[in-house]
mmCIF file of C-alpha atoms in Angstrom:
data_model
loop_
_atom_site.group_PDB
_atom_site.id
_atom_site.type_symbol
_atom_site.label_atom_id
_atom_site.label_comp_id
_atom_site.label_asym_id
_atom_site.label_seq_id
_atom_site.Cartn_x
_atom_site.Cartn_y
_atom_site.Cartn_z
ATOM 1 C CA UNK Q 1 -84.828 72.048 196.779
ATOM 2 C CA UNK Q 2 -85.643 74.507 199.485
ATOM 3 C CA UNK Q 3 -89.479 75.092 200.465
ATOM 4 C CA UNK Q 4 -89.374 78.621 199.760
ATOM 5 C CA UNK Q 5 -87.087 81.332 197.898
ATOM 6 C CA UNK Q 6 -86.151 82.750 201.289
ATOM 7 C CA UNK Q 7 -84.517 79.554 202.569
ATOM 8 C CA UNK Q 8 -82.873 78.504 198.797
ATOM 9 C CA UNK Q 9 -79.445 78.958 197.836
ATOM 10 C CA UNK Q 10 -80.669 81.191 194.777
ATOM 11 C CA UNK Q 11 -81.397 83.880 197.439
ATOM 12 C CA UNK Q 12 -78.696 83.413 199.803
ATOM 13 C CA UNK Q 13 -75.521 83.385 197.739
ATOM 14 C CA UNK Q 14 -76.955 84.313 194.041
ATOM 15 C CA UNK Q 15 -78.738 87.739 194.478
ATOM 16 C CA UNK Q 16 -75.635 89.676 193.874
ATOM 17 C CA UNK Q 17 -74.782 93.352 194.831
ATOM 18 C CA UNK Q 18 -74.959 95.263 191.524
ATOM 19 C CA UNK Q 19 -71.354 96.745 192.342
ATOM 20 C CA UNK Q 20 -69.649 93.221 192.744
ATOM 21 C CA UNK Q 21 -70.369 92.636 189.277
ATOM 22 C CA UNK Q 22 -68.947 95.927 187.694
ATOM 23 C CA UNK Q 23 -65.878 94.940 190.220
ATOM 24 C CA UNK Q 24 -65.720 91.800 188.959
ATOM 25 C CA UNK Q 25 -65.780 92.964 185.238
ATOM 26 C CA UNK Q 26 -63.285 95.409 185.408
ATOM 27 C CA UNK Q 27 -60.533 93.533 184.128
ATOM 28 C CA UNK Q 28 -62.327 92.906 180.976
ATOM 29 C CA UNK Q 29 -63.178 96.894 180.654
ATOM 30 C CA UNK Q 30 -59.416 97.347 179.873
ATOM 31 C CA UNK Q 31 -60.314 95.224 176.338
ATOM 32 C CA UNK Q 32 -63.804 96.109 175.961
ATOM 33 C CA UNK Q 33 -66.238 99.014 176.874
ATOM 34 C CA UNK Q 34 -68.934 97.720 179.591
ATOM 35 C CA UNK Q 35 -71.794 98.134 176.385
ATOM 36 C CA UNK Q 36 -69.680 96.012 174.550
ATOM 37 C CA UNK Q 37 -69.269 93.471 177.034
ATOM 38 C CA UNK Q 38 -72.800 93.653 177.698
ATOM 39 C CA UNK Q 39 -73.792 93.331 173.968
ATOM 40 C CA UNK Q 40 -71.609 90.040 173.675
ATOM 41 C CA UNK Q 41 -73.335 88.479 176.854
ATOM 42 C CA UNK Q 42 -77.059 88.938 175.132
ATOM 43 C CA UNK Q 43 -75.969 87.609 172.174
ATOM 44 C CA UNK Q 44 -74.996 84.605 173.835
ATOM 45 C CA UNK Q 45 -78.329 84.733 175.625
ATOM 46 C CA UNK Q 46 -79.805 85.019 172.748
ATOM 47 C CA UNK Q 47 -78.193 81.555 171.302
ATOM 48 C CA UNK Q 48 -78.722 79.957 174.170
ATOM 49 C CA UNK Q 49 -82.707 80.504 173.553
ATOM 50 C CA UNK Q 50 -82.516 79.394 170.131
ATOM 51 C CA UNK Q 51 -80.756 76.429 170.685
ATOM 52 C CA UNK Q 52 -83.403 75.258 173.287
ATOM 53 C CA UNK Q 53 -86.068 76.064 171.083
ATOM 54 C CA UNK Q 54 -84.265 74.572 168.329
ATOM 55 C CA UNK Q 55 -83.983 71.296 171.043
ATOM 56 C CA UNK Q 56 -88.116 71.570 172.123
ATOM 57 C CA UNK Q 57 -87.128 72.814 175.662
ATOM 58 C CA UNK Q 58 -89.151 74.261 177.958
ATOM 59 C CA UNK Q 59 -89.310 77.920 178.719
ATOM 60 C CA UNK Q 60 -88.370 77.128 181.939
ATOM 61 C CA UNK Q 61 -85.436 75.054 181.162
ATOM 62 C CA UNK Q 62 -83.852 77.707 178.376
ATOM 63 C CA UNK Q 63 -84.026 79.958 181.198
ATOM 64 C CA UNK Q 64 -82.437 78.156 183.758
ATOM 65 C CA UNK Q 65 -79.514 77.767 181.393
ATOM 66 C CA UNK Q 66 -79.201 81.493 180.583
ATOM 67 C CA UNK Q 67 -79.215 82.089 184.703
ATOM 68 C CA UNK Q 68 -76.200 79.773 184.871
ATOM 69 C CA UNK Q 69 -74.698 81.363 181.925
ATOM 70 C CA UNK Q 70 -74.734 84.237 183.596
ATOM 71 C CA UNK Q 71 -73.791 83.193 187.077
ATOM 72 C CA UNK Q 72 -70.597 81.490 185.691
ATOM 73 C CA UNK Q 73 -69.677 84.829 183.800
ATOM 74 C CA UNK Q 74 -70.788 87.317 187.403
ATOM 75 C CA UNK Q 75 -67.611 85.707 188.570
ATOM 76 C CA UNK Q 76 -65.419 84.236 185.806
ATOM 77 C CA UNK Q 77 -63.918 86.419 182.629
ATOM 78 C CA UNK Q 78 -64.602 85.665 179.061
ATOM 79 C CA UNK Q 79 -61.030 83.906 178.546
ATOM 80 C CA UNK Q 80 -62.069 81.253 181.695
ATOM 81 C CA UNK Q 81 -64.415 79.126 179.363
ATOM 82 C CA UNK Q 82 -65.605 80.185 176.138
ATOM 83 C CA UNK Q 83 -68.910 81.009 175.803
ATOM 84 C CA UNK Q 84 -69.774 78.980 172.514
ATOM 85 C CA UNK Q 85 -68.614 76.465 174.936
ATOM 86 C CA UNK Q 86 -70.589 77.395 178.044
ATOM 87 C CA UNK Q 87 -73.779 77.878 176.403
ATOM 88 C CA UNK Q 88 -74.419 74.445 175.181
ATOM 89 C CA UNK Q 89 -73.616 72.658 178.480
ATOM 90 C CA UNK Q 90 -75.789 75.313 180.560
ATOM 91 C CA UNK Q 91 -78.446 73.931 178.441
ATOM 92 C CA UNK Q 92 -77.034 70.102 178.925
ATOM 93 C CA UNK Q 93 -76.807 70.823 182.935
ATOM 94 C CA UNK Q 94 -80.360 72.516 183.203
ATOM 95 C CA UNK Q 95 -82.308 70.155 181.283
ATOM 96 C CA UNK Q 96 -81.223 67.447 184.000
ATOM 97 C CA UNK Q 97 -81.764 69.763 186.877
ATOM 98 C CA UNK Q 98 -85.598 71.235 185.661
ATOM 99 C CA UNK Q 99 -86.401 67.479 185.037
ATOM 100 C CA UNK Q 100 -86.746 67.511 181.258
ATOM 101 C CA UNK Q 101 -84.566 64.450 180.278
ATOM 102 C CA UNK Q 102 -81.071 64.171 179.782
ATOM 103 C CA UNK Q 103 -80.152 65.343 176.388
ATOM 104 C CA UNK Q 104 -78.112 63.248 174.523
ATOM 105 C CA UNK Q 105 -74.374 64.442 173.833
ATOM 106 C CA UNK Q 106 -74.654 63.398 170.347
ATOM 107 C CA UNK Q 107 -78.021 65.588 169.800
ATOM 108 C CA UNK Q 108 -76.574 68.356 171.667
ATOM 109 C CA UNK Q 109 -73.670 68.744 169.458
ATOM 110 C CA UNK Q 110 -75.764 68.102 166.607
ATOM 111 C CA UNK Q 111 -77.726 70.882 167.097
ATOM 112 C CA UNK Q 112 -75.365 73.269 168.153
ATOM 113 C CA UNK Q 113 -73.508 72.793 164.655
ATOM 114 C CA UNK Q 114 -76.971 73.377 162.498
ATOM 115 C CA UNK Q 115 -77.091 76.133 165.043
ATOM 116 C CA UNK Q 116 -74.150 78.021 164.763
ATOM 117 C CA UNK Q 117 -74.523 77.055 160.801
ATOM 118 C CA UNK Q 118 -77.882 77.977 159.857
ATOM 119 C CA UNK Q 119 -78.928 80.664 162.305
ATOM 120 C CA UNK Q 120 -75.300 82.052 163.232
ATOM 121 C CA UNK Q 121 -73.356 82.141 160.567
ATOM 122 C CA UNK Q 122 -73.047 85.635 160.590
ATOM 123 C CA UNK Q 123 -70.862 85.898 163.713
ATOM 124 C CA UNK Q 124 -69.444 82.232 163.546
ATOM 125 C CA UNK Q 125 -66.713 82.047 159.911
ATOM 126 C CA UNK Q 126 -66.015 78.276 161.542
ATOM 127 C CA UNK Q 127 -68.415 75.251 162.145
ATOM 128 C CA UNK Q 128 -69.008 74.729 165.561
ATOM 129 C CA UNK Q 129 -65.609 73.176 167.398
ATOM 130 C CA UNK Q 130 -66.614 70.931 170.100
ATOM 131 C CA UNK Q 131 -67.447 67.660 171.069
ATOM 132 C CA UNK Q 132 -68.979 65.594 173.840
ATOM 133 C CA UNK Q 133 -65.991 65.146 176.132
ATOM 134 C CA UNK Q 134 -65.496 68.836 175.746
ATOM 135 C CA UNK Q 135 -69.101 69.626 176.993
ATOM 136 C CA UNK Q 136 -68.602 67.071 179.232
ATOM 137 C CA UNK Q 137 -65.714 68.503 181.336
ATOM 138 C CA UNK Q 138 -66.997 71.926 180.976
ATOM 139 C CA UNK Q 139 -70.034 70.875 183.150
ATOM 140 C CA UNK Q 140 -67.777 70.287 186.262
ATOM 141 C CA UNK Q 141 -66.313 73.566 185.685
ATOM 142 C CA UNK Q 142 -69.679 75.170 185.827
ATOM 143 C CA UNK Q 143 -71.110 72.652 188.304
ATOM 144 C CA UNK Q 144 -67.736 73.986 190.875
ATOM 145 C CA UNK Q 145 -68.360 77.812 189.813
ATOM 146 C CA UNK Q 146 -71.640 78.301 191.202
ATOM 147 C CA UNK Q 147 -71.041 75.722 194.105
ATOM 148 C CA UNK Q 148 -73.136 72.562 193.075
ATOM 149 C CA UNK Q 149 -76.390 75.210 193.752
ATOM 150 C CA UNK Q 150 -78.791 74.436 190.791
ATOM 151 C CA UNK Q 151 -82.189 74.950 191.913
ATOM 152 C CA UNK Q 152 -83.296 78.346 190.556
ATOM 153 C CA UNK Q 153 -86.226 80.169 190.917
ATOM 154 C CA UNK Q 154 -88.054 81.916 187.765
ATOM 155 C CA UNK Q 155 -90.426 84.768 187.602
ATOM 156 C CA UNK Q 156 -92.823 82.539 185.620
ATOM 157 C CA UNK Q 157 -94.863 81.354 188.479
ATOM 158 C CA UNK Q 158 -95.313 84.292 190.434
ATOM 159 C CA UNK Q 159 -96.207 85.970 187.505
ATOM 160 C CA UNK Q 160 -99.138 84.097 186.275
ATOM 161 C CA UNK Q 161 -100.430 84.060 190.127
ATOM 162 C CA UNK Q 162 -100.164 88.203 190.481
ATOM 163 C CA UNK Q 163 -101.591 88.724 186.640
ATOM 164 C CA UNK Q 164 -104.870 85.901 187.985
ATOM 165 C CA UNK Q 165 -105.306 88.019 191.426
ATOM 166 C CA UNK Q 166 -105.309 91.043 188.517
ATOM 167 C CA UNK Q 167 -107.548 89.582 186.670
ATOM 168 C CA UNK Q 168 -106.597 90.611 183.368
ATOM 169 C CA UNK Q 169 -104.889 87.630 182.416
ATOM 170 C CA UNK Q 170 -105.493 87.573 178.121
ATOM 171 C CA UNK Q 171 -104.709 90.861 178.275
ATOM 172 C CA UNK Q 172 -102.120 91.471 179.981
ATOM 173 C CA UNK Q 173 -99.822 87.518 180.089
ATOM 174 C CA UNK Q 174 -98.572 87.335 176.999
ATOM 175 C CA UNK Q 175 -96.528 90.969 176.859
ATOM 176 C CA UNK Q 176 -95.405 90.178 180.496
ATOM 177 C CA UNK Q 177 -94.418 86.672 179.446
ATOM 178 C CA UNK Q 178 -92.085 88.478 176.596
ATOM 179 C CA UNK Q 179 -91.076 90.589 178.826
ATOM 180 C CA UNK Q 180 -89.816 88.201 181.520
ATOM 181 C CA UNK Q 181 -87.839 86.443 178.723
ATOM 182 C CA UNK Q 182 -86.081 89.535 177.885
ATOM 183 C CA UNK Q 183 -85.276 91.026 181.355
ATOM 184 C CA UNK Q 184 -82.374 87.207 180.997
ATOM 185 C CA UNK Q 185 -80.526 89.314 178.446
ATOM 186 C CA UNK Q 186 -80.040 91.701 181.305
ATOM 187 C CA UNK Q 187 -78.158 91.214 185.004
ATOM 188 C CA UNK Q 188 -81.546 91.516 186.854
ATOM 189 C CA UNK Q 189 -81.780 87.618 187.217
ATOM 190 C CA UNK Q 190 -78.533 88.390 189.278
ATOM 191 C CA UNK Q 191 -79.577 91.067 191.305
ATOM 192 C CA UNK Q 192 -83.450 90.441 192.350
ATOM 193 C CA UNK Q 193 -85.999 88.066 193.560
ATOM 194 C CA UNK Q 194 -88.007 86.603 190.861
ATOM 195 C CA UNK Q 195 -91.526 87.960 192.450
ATOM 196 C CA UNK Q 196 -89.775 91.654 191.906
ATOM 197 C CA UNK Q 197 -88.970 90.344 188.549
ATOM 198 C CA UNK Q 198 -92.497 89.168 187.665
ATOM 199 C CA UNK Q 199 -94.083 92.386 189.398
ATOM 200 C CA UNK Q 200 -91.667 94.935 187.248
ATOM 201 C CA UNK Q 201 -92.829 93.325 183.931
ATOM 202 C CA UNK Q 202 -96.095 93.187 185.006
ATOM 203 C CA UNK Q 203 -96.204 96.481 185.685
ATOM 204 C CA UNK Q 204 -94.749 97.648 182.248
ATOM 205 C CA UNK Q 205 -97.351 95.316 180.523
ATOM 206 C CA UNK Q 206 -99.362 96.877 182.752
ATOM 207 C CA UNK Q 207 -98.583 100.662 180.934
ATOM 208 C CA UNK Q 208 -98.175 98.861 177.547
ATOM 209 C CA UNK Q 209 -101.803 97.945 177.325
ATOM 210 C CA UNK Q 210 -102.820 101.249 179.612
ATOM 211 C CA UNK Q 211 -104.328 99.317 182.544
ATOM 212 C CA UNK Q 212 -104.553 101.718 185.417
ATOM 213 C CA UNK Q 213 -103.368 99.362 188.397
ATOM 214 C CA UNK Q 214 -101.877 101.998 190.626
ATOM 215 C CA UNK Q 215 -104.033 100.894 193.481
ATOM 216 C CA UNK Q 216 -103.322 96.906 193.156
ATOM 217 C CA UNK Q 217 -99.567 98.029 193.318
ATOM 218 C CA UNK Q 218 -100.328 99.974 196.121
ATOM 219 C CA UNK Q 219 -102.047 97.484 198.322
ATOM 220 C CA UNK Q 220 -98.730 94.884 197.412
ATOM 221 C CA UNK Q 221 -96.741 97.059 199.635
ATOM 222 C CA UNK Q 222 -93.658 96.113 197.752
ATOM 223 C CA UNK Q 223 -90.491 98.543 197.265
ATOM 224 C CA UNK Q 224 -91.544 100.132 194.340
ATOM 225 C CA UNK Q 225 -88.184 101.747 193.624
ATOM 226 C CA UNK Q 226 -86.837 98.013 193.624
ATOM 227 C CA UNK Q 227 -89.777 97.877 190.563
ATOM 228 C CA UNK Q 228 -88.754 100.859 188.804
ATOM 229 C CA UNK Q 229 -85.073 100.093 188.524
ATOM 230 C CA UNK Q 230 -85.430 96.374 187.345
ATOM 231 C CA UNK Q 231 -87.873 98.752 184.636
ATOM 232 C CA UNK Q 232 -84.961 100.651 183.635
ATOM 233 C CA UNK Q 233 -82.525 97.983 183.599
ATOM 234 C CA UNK Q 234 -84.875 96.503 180.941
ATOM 235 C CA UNK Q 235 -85.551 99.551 178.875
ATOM 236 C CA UNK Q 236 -82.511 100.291 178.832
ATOM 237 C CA UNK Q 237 -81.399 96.578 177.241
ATOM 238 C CA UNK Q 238 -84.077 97.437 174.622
ATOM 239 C CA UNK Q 239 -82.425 100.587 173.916
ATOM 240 C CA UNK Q 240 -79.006 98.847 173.400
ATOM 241 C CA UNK Q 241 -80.493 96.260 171.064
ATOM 242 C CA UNK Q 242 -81.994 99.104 169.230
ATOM 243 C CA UNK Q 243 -78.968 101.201 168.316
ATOM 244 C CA UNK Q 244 -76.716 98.751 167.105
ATOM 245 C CA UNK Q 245 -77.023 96.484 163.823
ATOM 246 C CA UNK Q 246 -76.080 92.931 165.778
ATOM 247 C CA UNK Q 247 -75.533 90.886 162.172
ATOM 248 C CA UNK Q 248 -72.547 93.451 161.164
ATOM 249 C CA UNK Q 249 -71.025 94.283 164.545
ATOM 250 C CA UNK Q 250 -71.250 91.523 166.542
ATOM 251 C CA UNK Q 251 -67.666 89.398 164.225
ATOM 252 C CA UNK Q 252 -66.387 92.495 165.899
ATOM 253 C CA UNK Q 253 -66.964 92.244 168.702
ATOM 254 C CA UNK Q 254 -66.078 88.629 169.453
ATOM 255 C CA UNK Q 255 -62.883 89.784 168.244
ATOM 256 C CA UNK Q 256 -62.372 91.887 170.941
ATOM 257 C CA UNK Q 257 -63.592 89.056 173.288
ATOM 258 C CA UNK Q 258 -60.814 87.615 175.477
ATOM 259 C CA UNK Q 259 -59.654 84.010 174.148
ATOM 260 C CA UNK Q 260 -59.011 81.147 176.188
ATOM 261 C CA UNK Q 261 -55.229 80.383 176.425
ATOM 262 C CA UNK Q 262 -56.260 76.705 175.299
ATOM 263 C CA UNK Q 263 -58.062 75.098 172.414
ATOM 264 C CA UNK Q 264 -59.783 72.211 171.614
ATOM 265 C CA UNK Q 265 -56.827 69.762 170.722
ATOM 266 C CA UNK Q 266 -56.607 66.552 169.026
ATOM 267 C CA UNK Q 267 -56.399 63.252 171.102
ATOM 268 C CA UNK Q 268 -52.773 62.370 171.852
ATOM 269 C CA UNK Q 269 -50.459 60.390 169.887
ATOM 270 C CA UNK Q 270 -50.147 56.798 170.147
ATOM 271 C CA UNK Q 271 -46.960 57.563 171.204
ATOM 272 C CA UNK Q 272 -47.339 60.045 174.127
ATOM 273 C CA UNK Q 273 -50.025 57.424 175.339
ATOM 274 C CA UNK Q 274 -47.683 54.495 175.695
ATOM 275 C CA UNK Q 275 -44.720 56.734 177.330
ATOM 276 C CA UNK Q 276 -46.082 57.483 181.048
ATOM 277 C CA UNK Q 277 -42.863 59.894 181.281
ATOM 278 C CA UNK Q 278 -44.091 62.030 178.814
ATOM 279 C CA UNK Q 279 -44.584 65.362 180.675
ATOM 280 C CA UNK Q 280 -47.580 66.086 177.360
ATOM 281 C CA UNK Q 281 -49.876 63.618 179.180
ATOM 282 C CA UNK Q 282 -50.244 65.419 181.957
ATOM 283 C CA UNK Q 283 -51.797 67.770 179.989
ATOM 284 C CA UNK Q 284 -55.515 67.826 179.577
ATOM 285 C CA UNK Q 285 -55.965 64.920 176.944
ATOM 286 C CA UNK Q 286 -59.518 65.382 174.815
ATOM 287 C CA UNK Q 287 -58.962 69.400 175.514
ATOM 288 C CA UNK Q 288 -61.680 71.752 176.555
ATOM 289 C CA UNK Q 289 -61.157 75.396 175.861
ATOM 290 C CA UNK Q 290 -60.859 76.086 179.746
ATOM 291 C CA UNK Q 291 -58.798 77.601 182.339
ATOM 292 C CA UNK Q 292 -59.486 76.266 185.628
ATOM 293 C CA UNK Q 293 -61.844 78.969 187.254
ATOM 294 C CA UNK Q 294 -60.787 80.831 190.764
ATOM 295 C CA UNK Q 295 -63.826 82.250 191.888
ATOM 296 C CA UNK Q 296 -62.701 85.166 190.081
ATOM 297 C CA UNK Q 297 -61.691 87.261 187.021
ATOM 298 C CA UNK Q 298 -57.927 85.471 185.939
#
């Protein structure tokens, strides 16, 4: 891992340009609105964090998941890999990376079916699909996506050092804490340094519990407008979550998700494995609801 932010991969090829990711998108705003696409992306978010809670991850490790999540989807459409797929092994790769302890497949998959049946069941008419090898495979999809770079840095740490140098740290941790979990639903882990991040939440906790701090702000000499629009960004995700009834729309809107071309498929015949000749096995055997990713939008 790099010594410092500046020098880490996170900042020098994952803090993307806010218009690269409405050009990458594009394709899928001929099937979907960009609200709609955006709703379906915090929903999945939003599994992922209840499946690592449901799993007794850390904080830090549910949101290193939802940053790959996201990274694979900046430059891959919905039809590459499907998310119900993607989620789980973000959460398989970034509990090895943060250090936690390899999850076992058979847990994972576990959980994701009392997931998707006891806490999901109103989007999800089907038990949960896939299997080990299918998690498995998808992990070298998503390990080639973003590169092989896995280190990420959080806003968690910076944020408990500016709220001590504040020194209103009951007060003021726990809403900025929230908040930092909810600014994953949006694309500002894309887009900013984790310190601008930590600083924006901080700042809205900051008006939240009506702690005048212009003056600490002041002597940061950060780029304030960099602050206010990671602020808006956020706002405006509450907003969205607000106006729309999630349990009844969001069948809907999966419907109007792009489907991989593939499904999971049964393990081959007996008779396809004994007959090298057979042009079917050199097809993916074990399946994994994947195309092969481009570094773009197919």
């Amino acid at each position: 891992m790099a010594g410092n932010f500046w020098q880490s991969s996170h900042w020098q090829q994952w803090i993307l340009d806010r218009q690269d990711l409405i050009r990458e998108r594009a394709p899928e705003f001929t099937l979907m609105s960009e609200e709609e696409h955006q709703k379906i992306l915090i929903f999945f978010c939003n599994f992922i964090q209840v499946l690592g809670e449901q799993l007794k991850l850390r904080q830090q490790v549910i949101a290193t998941a939802i940053v790959y999540f996201k990274r694979f989807y900046a430059r891959n459409s919905l039809k590459c890999v499907d998310p119900l797929l993607l989620a789980p092994t973000s959460v398989f790769l970034a509990s090895k990376v943060e250090e936690f302890g390899v999850i076992s497949n058979s847990r994972l998959v576990n959980t994701c079916l009392q997931v998707v049946k006891n806490k999901f069941n109103y989007a999800f008419t089907q038990e949960f699909p896939y299997r080990p090898n299918h998690i498995l495979e998808c992990e070298f999809y998503l390990l080639e996506n973003m590169d092989c770079c896995l280190y990420v840095y959080q806003p968690y740490r910076p944020l408990i050092q500016f709220v001590q140098d504040l020194g209103y740290e009951e007060q003021l941790l726990p809403t900025a804490w929230k908040m930092v979990n909810d600014s994953l639903r949006t694309d500002c882990c894309l887009m900013y340094p984790p310190y601008q991040i930590a600083l924006a939440c901080l700042q809205m906790s900051c008006v939240a519990m009506q702690k005048d701090v212009k003056s600490w702000f002041a002597d940061l000499g950060v780029d304030m407008e960099k602050l206010q629009e990671i602020c808006r960004y956020i706002l405006s995700m509450y907003e969205l979550v607000r106006s729309y009834d999630e349990k009844k729309e969001i069948q809907g809107l999966l419907a109007k998700m792009p489907k991989p071309k593939t499904q999971p498929s049964r393990p081959p015949s007996s008779q396809q494995t004994q007959d090298p000749n057979n042009p079917n096995n050199q097809q993916d055997q074990g399946g994994v609801s994947v195309n092969q990713p481009q570094g773009g939008m197919n």
